[in-house]
Tab-separated table of C-alpha atoms in Angstrom:
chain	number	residue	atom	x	y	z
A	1	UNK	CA	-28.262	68.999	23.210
A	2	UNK	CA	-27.422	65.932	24.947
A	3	UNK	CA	-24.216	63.794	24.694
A	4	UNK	CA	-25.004	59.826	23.749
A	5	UNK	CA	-22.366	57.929	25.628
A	6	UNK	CA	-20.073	56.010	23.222
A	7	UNK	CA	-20.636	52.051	22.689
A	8	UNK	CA	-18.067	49.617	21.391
A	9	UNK	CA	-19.346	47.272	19.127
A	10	UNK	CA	-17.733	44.395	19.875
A	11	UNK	CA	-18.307	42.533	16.080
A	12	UNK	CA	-16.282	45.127	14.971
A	13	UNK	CA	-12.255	45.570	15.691
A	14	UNK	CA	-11.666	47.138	18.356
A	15	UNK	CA	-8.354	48.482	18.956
A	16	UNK	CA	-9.532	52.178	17.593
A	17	UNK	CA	-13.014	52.148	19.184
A	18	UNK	CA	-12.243	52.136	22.892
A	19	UNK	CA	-9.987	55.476	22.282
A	20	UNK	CA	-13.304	56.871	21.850
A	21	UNK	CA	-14.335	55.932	25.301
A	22	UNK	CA	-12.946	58.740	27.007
A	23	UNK	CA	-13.252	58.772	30.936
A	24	UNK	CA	-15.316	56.346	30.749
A	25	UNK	CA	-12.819	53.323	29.519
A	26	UNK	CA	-11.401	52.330	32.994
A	27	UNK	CA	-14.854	51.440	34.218
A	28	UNK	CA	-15.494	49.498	30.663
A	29	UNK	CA	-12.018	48.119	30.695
A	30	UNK	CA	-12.054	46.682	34.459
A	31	UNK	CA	-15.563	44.246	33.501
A	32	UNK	CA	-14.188	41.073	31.893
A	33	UNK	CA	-15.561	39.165	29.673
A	34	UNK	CA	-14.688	35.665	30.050
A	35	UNK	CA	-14.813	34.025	26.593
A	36	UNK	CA	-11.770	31.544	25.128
A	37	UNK	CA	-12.368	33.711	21.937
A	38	UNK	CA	-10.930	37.008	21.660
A	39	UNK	CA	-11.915	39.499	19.954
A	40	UNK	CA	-10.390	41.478	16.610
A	41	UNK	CA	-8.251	44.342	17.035
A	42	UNK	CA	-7.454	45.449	13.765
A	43	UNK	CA	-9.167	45.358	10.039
A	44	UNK	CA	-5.515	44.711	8.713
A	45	UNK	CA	-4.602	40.676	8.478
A	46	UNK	CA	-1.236	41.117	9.117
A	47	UNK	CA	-1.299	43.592	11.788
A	48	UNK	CA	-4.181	41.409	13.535
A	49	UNK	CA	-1.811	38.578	13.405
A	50	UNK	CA	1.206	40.524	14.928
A	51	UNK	CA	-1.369	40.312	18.161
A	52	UNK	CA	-1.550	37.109	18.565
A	53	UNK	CA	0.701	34.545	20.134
A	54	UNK	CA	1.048	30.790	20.964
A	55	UNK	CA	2.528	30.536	24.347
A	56	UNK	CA	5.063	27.957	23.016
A	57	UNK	CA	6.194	30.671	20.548
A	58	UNK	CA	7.805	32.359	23.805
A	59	UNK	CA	10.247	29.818	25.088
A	60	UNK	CA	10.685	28.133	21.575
A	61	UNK	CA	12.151	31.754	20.814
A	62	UNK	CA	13.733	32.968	23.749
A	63	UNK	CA	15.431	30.432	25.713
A	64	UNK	CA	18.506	29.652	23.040
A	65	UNK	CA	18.786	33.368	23.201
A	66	UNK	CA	19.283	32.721	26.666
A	67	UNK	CA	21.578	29.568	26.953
A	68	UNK	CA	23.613	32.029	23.939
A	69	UNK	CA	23.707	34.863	26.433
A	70	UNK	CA	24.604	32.444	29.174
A	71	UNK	CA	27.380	31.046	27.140
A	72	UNK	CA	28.949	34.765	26.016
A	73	UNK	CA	29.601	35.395	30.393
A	74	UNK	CA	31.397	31.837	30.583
A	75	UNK	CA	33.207	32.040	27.498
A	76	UNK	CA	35.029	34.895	29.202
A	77	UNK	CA	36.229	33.709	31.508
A	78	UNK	CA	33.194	33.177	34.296
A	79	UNK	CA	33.247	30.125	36.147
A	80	UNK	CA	29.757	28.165	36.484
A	81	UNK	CA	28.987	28.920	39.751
A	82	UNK	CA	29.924	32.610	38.691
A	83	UNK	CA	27.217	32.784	36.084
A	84	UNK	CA	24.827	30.631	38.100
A	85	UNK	CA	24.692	33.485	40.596
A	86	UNK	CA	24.710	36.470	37.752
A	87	UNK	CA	21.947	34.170	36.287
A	88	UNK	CA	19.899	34.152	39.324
A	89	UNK	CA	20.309	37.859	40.034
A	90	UNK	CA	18.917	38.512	36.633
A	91	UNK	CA	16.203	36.327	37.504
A	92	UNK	CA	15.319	38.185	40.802
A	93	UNK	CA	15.375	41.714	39.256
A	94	UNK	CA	12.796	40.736	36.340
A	95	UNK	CA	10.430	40.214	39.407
A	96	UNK	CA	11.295	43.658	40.097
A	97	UNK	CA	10.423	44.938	36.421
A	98	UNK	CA	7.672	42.574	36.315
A	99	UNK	CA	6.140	43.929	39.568
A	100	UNK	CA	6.828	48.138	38.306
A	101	UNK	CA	5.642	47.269	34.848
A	102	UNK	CA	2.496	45.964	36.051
A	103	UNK	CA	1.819	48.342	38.431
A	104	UNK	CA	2.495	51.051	36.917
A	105	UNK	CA	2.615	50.941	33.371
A	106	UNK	CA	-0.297	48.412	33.062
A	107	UNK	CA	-2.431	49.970	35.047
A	108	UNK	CA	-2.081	53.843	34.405
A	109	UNK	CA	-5.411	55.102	34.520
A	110	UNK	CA	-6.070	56.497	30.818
A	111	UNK	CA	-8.546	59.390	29.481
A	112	UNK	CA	-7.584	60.290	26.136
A	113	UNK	CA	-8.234	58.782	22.859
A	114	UNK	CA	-4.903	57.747	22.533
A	115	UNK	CA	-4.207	57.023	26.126
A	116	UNK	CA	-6.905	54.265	26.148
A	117	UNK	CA	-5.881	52.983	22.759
A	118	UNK	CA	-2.047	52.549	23.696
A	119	UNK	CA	-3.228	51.227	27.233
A	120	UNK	CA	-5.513	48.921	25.477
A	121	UNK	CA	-2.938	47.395	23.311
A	122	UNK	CA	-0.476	46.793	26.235
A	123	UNK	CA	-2.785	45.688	28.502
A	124	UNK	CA	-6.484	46.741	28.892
A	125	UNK	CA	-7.266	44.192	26.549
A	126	UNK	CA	-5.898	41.592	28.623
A	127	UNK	CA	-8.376	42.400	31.393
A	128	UNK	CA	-10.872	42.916	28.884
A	129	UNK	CA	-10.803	39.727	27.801
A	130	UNK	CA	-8.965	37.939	30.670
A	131	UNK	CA	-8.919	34.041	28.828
A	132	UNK	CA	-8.078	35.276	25.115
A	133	UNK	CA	-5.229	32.740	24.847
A	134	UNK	CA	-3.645	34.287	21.894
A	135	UNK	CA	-2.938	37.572	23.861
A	136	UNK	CA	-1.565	36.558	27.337
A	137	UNK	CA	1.805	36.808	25.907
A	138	UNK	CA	4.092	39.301	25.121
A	139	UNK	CA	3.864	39.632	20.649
A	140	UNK	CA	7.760	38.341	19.919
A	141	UNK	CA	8.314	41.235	17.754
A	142	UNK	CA	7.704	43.896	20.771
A	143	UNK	CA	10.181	41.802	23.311
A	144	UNK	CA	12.962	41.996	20.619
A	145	UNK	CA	12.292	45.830	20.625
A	146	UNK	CA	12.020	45.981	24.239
A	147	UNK	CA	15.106	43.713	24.747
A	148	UNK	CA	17.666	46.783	22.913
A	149	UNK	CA	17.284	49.119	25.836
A	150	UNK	CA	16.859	46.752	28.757
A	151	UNK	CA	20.325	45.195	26.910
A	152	UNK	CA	21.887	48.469	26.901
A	153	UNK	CA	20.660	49.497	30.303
A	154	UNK	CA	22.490	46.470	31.731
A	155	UNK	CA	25.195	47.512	30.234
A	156	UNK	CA	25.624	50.606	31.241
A	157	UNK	CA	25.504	48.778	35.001
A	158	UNK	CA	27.806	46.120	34.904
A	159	UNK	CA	31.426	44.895	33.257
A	160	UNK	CA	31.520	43.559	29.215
A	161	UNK	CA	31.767	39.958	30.911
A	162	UNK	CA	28.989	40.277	33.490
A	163	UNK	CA	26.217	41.921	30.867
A	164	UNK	CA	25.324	38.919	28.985
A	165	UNK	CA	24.387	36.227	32.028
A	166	UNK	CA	22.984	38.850	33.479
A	167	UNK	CA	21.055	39.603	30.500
A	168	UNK	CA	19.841	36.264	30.235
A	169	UNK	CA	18.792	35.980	33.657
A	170	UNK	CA	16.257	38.467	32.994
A	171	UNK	CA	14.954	37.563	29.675
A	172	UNK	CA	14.986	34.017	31.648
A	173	UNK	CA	12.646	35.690	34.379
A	174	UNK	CA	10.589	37.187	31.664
A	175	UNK	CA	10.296	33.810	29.772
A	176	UNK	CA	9.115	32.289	33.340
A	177	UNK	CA	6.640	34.751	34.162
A	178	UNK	CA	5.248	34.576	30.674
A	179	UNK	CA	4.269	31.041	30.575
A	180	UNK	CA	3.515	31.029	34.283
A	181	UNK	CA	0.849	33.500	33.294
A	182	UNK	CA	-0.246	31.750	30.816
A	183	UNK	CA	-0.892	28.612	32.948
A	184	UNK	CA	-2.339	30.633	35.388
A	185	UNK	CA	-5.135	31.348	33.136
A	186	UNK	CA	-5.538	27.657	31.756
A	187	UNK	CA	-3.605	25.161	33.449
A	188	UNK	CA	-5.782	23.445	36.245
A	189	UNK	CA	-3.043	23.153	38.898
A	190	UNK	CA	-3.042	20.019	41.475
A	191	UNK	CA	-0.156	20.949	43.656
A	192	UNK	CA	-0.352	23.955	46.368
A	193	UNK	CA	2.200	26.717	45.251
A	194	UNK	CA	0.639	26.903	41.664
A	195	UNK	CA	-2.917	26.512	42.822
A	196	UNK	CA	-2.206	29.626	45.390
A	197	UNK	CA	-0.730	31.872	42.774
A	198	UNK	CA	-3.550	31.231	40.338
A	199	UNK	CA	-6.301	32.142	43.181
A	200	UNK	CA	-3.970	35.154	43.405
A	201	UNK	CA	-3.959	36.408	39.739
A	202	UNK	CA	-7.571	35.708	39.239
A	203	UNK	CA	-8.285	37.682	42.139
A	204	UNK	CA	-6.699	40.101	40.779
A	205	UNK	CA	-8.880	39.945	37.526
A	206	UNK	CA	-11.709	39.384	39.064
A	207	UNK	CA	-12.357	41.132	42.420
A	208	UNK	CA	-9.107	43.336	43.189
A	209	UNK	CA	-7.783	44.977	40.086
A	210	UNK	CA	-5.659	47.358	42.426
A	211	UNK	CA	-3.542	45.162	44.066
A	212	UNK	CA	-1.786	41.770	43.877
A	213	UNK	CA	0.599	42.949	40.838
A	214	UNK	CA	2.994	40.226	41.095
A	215	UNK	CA	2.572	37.488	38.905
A	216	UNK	CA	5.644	35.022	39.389
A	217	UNK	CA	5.149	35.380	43.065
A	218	UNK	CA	3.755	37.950	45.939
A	219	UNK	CA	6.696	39.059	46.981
A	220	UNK	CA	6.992	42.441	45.423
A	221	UNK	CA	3.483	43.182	46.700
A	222	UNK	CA	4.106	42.301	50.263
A	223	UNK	CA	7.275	44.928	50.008
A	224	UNK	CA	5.145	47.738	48.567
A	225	UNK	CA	2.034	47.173	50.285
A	226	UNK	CA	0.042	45.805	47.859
A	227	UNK	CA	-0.813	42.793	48.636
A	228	UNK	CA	-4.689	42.133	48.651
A	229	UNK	CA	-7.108	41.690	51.461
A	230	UNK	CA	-8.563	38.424	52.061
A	231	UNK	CA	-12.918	38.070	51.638
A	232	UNK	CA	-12.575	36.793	55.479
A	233	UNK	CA	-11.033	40.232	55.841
A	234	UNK	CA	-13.506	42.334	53.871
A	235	UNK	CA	-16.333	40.805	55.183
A	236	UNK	CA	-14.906	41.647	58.726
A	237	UNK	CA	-14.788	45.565	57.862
């Protein structure tokens, strides 16, 4: 008896199909499909819309929980300059999380059903369906979930006084990197820096899923090694 090899239909939602992909999701997973319109995940309405988000939602959310954060470190007693520099360390260590997360969270290779449908959900579909721009940011309601134990881990590091701005400074870094992605996908950048770092990402999508993590910057990736070869460089092997 011979095995048919599973298909998703893509008219239909998807989230619970491509658990039944089995080994062979990565290789599905990792060829894009470059469409403006995503596709459905769930048959539920108001689980569907839990997927999507406007990438105005994030900062419209996030940054007074910032600027209250901010606020909590000076109101006890931190000078500016003081919580400029917490502020910018929490900054610099979301690149961190951003770069681990990526690496190797996102991209855990997945063979079970419920491997590939978790992975899916957090980020297959994202390279799935690279331009969906209602899912290249992080669903509100999973942040706030996310933000109890990064909260509490921070806390566990530093003083009562130092937590909050240094709090903020990360969900600050997150809120960056979010709608940096975002514009990495859609903006049409004139200036050099953003027109480098969107070559970057989309190389990432498109020709080197295995490197180039960072998304903010390459800087994480030159540390660990995983920063991508040039074509001049492939061609030359």
């Amino acid at each position: 008896m011979v095995a048919h090899k599973f298909t998703v239909d893509l008219n239909k939602p998807l989230v619970f199909q491509v658990g039944h992909l089995g080994e062979s999701y990565q290789e599905w997973v990792h060829q894009p499909i470059v469409s403006k319109e995503g596709p459905r995940f769930f048959d539920s309405d108001f689980w569907e819309f839990l997927t999507r988000t406007a990438w105005w939602a994030i900062p419209t959310i996030w940054l007074p929980v910032v600027c209250w954060c901010i606020s909590m470190s000076v109101r006890m007693g931190h000078t500016l300059p003081q919580t400029a520099l917490m502020v910018s360390f929490g900054i610099f260590l979301w690149t961190f999380v951003e770069y681990v997360l990526h690496r190797f969270l996102f991209h855990i290779e997945t063979k079970s059903y419920w491997g590939n449908t978790i992975h899916y959900l957090l980020h297959g579909c994202h390279h799935k369906h690279p331009m969906d721009g209602l899912r290249l940011v992080f669903p509100p309601a999973a942040a706030a979930i996310l933000c109890i134990p990064f909260w509490n881990l921070i806390k566990f590091c530093a003083t009562p006084s130092t937590t909050p701005a240094l709090f903020g400074g990360g969900l600050l870094g997150y809120v960056m990197y979010d709608v940096t992605h975002y514009y990495l996908h859609h903006g049409q950048p004139t200036n050099q820096v953003p027109k480098s770092l969107k070559k970057y990402h989309l190389n990432h999508h498109f020709r080197i899923q295995n490197k180039g993590f960072g998304i903010t910057s390459a800087f994480w990736d030159r540390v660990f090694g995983t920063l991508p070869q040039t074509k001049a460089a492939d061609k030359a092997r």
